[in-house]
XYZ file of C-alpha atoms in Angstrom:
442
model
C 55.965 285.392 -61.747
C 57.753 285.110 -58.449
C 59.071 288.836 -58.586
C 57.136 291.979 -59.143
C 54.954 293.209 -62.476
C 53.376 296.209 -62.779
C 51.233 298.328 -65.545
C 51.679 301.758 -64.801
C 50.122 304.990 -66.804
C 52.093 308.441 -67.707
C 50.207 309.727 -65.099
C 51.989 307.451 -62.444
C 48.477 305.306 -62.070
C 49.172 301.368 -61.012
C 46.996 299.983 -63.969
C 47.832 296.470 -63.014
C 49.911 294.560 -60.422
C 50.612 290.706 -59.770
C 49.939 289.327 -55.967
C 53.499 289.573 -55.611
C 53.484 293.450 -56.328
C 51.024 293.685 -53.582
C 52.057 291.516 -50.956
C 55.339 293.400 -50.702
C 53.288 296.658 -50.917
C 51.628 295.376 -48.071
C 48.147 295.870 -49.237
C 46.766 296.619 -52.737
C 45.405 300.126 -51.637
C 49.008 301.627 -52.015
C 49.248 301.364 -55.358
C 45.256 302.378 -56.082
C 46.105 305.401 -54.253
C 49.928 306.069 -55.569
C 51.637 306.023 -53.115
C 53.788 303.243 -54.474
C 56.614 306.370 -54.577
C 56.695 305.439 -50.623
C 57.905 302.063 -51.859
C 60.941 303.871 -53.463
C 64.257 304.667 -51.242
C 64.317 308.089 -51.108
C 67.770 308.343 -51.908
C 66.762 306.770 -55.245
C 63.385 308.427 -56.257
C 65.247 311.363 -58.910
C 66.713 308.585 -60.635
C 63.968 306.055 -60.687
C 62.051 309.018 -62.319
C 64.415 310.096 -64.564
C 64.023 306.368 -65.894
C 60.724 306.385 -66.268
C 60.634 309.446 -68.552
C 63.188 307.357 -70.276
C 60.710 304.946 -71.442
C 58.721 306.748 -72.741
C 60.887 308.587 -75.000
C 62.876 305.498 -75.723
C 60.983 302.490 -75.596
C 62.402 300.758 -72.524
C 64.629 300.928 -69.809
C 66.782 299.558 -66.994
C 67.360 300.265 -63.404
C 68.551 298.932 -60.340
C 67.183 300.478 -57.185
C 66.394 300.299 -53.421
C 62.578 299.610 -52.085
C 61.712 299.863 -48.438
C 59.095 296.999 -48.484
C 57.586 295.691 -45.020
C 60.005 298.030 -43.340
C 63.080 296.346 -44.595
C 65.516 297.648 -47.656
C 65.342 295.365 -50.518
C 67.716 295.444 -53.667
C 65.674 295.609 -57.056
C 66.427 295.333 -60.536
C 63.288 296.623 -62.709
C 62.828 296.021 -66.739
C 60.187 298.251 -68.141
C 58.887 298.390 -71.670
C 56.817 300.819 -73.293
C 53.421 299.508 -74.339
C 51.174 302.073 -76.857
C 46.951 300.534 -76.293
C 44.456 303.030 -78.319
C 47.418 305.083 -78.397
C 48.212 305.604 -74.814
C 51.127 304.523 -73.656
C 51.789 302.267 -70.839
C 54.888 301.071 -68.868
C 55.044 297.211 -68.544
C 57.711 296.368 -65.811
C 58.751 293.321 -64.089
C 61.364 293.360 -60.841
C 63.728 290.988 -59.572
C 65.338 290.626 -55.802
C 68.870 291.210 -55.646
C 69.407 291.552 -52.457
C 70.764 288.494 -51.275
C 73.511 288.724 -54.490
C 74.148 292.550 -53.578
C 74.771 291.297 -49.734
C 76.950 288.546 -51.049
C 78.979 291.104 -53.234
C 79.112 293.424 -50.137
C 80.376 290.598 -47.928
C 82.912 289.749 -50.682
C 84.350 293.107 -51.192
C 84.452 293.496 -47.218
C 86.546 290.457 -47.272
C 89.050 291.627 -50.082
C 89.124 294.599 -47.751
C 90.061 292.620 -44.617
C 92.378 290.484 -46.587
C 94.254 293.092 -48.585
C 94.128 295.279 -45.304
C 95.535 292.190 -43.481
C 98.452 291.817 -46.037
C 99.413 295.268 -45.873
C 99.485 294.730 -42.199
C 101.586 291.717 -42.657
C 103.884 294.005 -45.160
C 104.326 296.616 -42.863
C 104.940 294.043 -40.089
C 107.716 292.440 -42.083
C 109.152 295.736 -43.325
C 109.425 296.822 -39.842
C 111.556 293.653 -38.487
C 115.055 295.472 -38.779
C 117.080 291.776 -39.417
C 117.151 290.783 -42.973
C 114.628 288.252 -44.079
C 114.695 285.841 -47.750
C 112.194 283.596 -48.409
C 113.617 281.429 -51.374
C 112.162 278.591 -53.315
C 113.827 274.863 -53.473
C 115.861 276.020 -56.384
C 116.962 279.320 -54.028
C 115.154 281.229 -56.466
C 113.918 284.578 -54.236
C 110.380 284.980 -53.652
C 109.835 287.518 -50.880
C 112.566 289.948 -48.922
C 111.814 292.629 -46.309
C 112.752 296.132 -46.204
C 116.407 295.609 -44.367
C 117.306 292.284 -46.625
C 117.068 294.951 -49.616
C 119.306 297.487 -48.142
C 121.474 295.270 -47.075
C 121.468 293.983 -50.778
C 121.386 297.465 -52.229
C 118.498 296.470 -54.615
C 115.183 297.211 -55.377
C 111.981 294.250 -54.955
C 111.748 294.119 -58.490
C 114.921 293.596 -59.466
C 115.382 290.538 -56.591
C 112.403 288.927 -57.096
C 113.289 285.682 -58.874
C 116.903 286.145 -58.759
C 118.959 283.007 -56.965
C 120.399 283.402 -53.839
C 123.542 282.503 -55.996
C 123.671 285.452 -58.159
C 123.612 288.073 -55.621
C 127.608 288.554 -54.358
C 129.919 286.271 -54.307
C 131.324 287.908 -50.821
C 129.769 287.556 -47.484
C 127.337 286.960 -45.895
C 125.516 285.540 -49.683
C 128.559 282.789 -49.928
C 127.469 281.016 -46.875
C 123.733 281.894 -47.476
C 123.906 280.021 -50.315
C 125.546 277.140 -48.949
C 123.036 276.782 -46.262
C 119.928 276.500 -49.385
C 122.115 273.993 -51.166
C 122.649 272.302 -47.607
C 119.307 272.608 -46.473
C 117.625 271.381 -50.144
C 118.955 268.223 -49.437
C 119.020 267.636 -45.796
C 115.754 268.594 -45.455
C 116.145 269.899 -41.749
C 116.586 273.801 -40.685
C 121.022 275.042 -39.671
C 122.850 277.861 -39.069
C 126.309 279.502 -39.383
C 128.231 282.204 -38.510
C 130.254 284.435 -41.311
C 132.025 287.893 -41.154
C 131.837 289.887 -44.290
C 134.379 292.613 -45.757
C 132.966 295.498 -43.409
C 133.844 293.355 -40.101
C 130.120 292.669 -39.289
C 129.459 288.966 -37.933
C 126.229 287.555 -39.080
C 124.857 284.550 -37.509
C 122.692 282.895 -40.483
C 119.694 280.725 -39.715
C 117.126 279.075 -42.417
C 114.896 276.494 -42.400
C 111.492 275.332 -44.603
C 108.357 275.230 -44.557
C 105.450 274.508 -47.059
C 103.946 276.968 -49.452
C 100.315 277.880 -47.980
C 98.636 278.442 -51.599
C 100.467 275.134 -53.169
C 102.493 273.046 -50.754
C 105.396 273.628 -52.293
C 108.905 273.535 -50.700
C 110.049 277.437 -48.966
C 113.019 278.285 -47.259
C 113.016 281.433 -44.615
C 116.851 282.943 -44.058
C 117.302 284.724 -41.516
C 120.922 286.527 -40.927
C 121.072 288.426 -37.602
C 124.151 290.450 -37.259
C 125.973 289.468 -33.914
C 128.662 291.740 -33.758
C 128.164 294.065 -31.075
C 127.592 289.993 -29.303
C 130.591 288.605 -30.527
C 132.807 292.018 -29.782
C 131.383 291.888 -26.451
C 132.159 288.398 -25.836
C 135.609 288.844 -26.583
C 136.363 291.720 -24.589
C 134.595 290.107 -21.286
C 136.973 286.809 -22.059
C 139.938 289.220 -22.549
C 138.953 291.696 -19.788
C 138.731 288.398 -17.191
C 142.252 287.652 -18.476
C 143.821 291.261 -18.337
C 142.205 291.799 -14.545
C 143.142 288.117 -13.570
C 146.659 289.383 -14.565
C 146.923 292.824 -13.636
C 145.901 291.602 -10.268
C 148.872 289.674 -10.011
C 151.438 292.034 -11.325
C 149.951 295.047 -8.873
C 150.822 292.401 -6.442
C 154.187 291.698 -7.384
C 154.182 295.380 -7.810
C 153.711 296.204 -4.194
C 155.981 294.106 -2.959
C 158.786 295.235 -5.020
C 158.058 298.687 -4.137
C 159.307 299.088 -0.700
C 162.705 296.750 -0.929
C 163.227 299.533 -4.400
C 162.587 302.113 -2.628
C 165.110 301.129 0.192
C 167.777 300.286 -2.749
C 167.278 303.654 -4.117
C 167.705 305.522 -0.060
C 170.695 303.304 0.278
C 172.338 304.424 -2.888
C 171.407 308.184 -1.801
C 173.125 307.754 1.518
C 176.280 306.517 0.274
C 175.896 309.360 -2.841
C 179.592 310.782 -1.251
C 181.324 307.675 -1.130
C 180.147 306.769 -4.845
C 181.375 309.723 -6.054
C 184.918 308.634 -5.326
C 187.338 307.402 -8.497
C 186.848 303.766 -9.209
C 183.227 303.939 -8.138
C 181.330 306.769 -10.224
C 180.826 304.013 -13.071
C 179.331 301.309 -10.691
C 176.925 303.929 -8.986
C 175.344 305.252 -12.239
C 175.091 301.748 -13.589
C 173.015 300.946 -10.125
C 171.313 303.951 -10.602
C 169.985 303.513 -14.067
C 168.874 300.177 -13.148
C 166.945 301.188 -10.308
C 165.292 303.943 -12.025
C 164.466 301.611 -14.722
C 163.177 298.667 -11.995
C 161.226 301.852 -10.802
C 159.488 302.903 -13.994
C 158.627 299.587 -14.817
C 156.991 299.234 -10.858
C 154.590 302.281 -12.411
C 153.677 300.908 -15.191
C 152.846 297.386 -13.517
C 150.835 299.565 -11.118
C 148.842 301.006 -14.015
C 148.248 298.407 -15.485
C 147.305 296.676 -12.850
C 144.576 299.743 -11.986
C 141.020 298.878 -11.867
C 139.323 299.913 -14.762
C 136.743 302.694 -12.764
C 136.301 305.409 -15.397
C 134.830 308.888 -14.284
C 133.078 309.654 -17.492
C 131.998 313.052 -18.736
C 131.278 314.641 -22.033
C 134.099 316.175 -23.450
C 136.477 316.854 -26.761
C 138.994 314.233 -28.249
C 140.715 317.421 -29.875
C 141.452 319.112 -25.974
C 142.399 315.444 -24.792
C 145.190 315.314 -27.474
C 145.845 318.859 -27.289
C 146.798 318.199 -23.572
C 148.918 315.058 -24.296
C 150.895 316.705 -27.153
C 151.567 319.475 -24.948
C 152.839 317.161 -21.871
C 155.281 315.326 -24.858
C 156.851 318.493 -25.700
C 160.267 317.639 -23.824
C 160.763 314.615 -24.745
C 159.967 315.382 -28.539
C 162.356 318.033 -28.072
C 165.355 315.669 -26.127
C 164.615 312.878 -29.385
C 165.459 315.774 -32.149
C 161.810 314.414 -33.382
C 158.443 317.378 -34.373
C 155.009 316.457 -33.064
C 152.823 317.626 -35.265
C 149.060 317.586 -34.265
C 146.645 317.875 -37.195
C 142.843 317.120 -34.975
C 140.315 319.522 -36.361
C 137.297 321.265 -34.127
C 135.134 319.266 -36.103
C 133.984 316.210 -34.128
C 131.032 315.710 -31.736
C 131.543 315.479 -28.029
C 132.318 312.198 -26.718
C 131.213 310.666 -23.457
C 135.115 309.760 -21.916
C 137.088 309.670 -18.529
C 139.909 312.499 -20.229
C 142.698 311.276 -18.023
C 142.690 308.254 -18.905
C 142.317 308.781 -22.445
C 144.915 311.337 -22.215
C 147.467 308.510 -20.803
C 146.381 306.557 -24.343
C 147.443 309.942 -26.331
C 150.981 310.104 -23.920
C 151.796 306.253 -24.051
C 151.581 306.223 -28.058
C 153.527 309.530 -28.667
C 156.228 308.303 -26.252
C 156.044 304.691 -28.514
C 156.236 306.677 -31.939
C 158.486 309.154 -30.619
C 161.353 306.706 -29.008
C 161.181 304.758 -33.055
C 161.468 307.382 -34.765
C 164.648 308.594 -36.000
C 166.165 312.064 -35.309
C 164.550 314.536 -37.621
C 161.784 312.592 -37.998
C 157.872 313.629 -37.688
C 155.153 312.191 -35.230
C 152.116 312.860 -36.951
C 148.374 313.054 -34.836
C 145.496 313.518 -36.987
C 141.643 312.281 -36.695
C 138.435 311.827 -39.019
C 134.848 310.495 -38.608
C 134.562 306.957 -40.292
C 131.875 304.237 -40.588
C 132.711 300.264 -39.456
C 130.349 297.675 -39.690
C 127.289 299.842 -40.042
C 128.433 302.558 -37.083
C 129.961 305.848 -37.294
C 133.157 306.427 -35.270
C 135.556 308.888 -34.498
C 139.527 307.497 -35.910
C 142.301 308.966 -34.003
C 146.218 308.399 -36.077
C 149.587 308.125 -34.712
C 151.816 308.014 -37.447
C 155.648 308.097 -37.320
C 158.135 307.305 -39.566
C 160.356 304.760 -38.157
C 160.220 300.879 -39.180
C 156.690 299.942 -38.274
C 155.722 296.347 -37.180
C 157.134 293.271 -38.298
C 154.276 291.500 -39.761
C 154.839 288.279 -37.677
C 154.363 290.532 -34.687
C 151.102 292.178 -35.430
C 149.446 289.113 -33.041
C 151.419 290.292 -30.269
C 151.693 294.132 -29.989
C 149.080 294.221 -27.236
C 150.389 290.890 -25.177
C 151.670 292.424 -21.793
C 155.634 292.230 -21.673
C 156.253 291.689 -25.361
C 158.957 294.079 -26.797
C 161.365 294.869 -29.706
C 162.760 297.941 -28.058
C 165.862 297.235 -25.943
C 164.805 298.995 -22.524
C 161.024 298.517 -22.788
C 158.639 296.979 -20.888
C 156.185 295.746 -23.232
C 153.437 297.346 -21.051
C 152.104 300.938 -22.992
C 150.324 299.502 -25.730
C 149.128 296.881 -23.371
C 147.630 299.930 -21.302
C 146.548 301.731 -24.472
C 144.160 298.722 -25.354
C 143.017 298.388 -22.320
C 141.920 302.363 -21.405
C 140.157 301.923 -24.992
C 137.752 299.250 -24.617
C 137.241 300.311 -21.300
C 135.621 303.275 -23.373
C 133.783 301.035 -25.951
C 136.720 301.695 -28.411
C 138.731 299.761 -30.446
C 142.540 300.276 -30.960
């Protein structure tokens, strides 16, 4: 028998033993004396003999326990049978090593461990990546999202596992998402395109494939990173190199209208007396409406012309209007037209330079205020809203005159373009400007 047998008494006595039993006893003189319950783990010993007083009740018995033999921990598994001779009875009991098998289970279940600890590291890790992730089949059947792919989805991992791409929106950025599988399942090679979807987010979309690890099989990764803080910033730089190129120019021009104006407008105080005479009264308040109007329009080329330094601070939108409402209050008054300011206390502080932002306030109540007609109502009012996945704070103008022609909507902000006779097509083109200089949009 190449495990252990044993005959033992009720007494405990070692009756019998193979060569086995005694090698790993190290000597035969440990079981003549009893002291085989050394052999025994001592962890174990209550239960090995509660099993023992099992057999003989019962007739036989199993156990599986730990013996220290030669100084080293071995894994046992011991059948014992009663055995009645003259009527005594007798345990008979043979022992296998499991050791090896119990290491191998150990080493098993510490690899599960690793591996199932390694996935949810892997999980976490993919969770964490805040740019929505698909993994699709060929088919563009879903197999695996992260965390920000389902709320950007608004669904839960059950209910998108196995869906197609297809059947998610028909809206962006899913439209061109699915194009790129359909693209990509038969060009074979990884793309990318660029989208905007109904909330005025750009997402630049990226997929390519790669092989199944478990079968080989065909996978596609999406990727759709939203660029639109990129693509905002992109276009202001291209139109802030355009609007300094130009404002350059007309501060320029600017200056060196400024001093022959300002000697027009000495000259025509001079001869004040001598215009004032019949035949001549017309002629000098024709000249000086013009020059008043060439020097108005010298300011505002000047402004707008202004580098765009800001001296920011923390402050309230609500005092900024307040202040620019206030300053309006003639000329509201002069146009027969009520300003009506309707901001609330209830926004957070915003980091601003107030004068300039005042001049926004000024330049679009003086715009709503010279369309509307007499009698009519300028209307300033504010809220906190949410665009493409940020919270901002929307300040109104409303008046009631025409509004926009809808072939002009391009141009509102182009320096110089007007519909009002007298205008110099400059305050809006001021207003945008003062507002992206803040981050803003107008």
């Amino acid at each position: 028998i190449t495990g252990v047998f044993f005959v033992q008494d009720r007494e405990g006595r070692f009756i019998r033993w193979n060569d086995n039993m005694a090698r790993l006893a190290v000597g035969d003189h440990l079981l003549a004396d009893r002291s085989e319950r050394r052999l025994i783990h001592p962890d174990d010993r209550e239960h090995v003999e509660q099993k023992i007083s099992e057999v003989f009740e019962t007739g036989q018995a199993q156990v599986e326990t730990r013996l220290v033999l030669s100084g080293e921990v071995k894994n046992y598994v011991l059948n014992a049978r009663r055995m009645d001779v003259r009527g005594r009875p007798f345990i008979v009991a043979t022992g296998v090593d499991i050791t090896e098998r119990r290491q191998a289970e150990a080493e098993q279940r510490r690899l599960q461990s690793e591996i199932a600890r390694s996935a949810a590291e892997w999980k976490e890790t993919f969770d964490t990546v805040t740019t929505p992730i698909l993994i699709t089949e060929e088919n563009g059947a879903i197999v695996r999202v992260n965390r920000a792919a389902l709320e950007l989805t608004h669904l839960s991992e059950e209910q998108i596992s196995g869906m197609p791409i297809a059947q998610l929106s028909s809206t962006e950025p899913w439209h061109t998402a699915r194009q790129l599988v359909s693209y990509i399942a038969t060009e074979h090679h990884g793309t990318s395109a660029e989208t905007k979807d109904a909330d005025g987010r750009t997402w630049d979309i990226n997929i390519s494939h790669f092989a199944a690890p478990n079968d080989g099989s065909e996978r596609f990764i999406l990727v759709l990173w939203e660029i639109t803080g990129i693509v905002e910033l992109q276009e202001s730089l291209r139109r802030s190199e355009t609007v300094s190129a130009m404002g350059n120019l007309v501060a320029g021009v600017a200056h060196e209208v400024r001093n022959p104006l300002f000697g027009i407008s000495a000259t025509l105080d001079a001869y004040q007396d001598e215009m004032s005479r019949p035949g001549y009264v017309e002629f000098a308040a024709t000249l000086r409406q013009e020059v008043n109007r060439l020097i108005h329009l010298m300011k505002e080329l000047l402004e707008y012309g202004k580098p765009g330094a800001l001296s920011i601070e923390r402050g309230r939108i609500q005092d900024v209007v307040a202040q620019a409402v206030e300053s309006r209050k003639q000329a509201a008054r002069a146009a027969h037209v009520r300003v009506v300011n309707d901001m609330n206390n209830g926004f957070p502080t915003l980091l601003m330079d107030p004068s300039r932002l005042r001049q926004v306030f000024e330049n679009l109540i003086d715009n709503a205020i010279q369309h509307s007609e007499r009698g009519g109502k300028v209307q300033i009012s504010g809220s906190i809203v949410e665009h493409a996945g940020r919270h901002w704070v929307e300040c109104r103008v409303d008046d009631e005159g025409t509004g926009f022609a809808t072939e002009n909507l391009e141009r509102v902000f182009e320096p110089f373009f007007t519909m009002r006779e007298g205008g110099t097509g400059l305050g809006l083109s001021i207003v945008q400007r003062i507002v992206e200089e803040h981050s803003g949009k107008v």
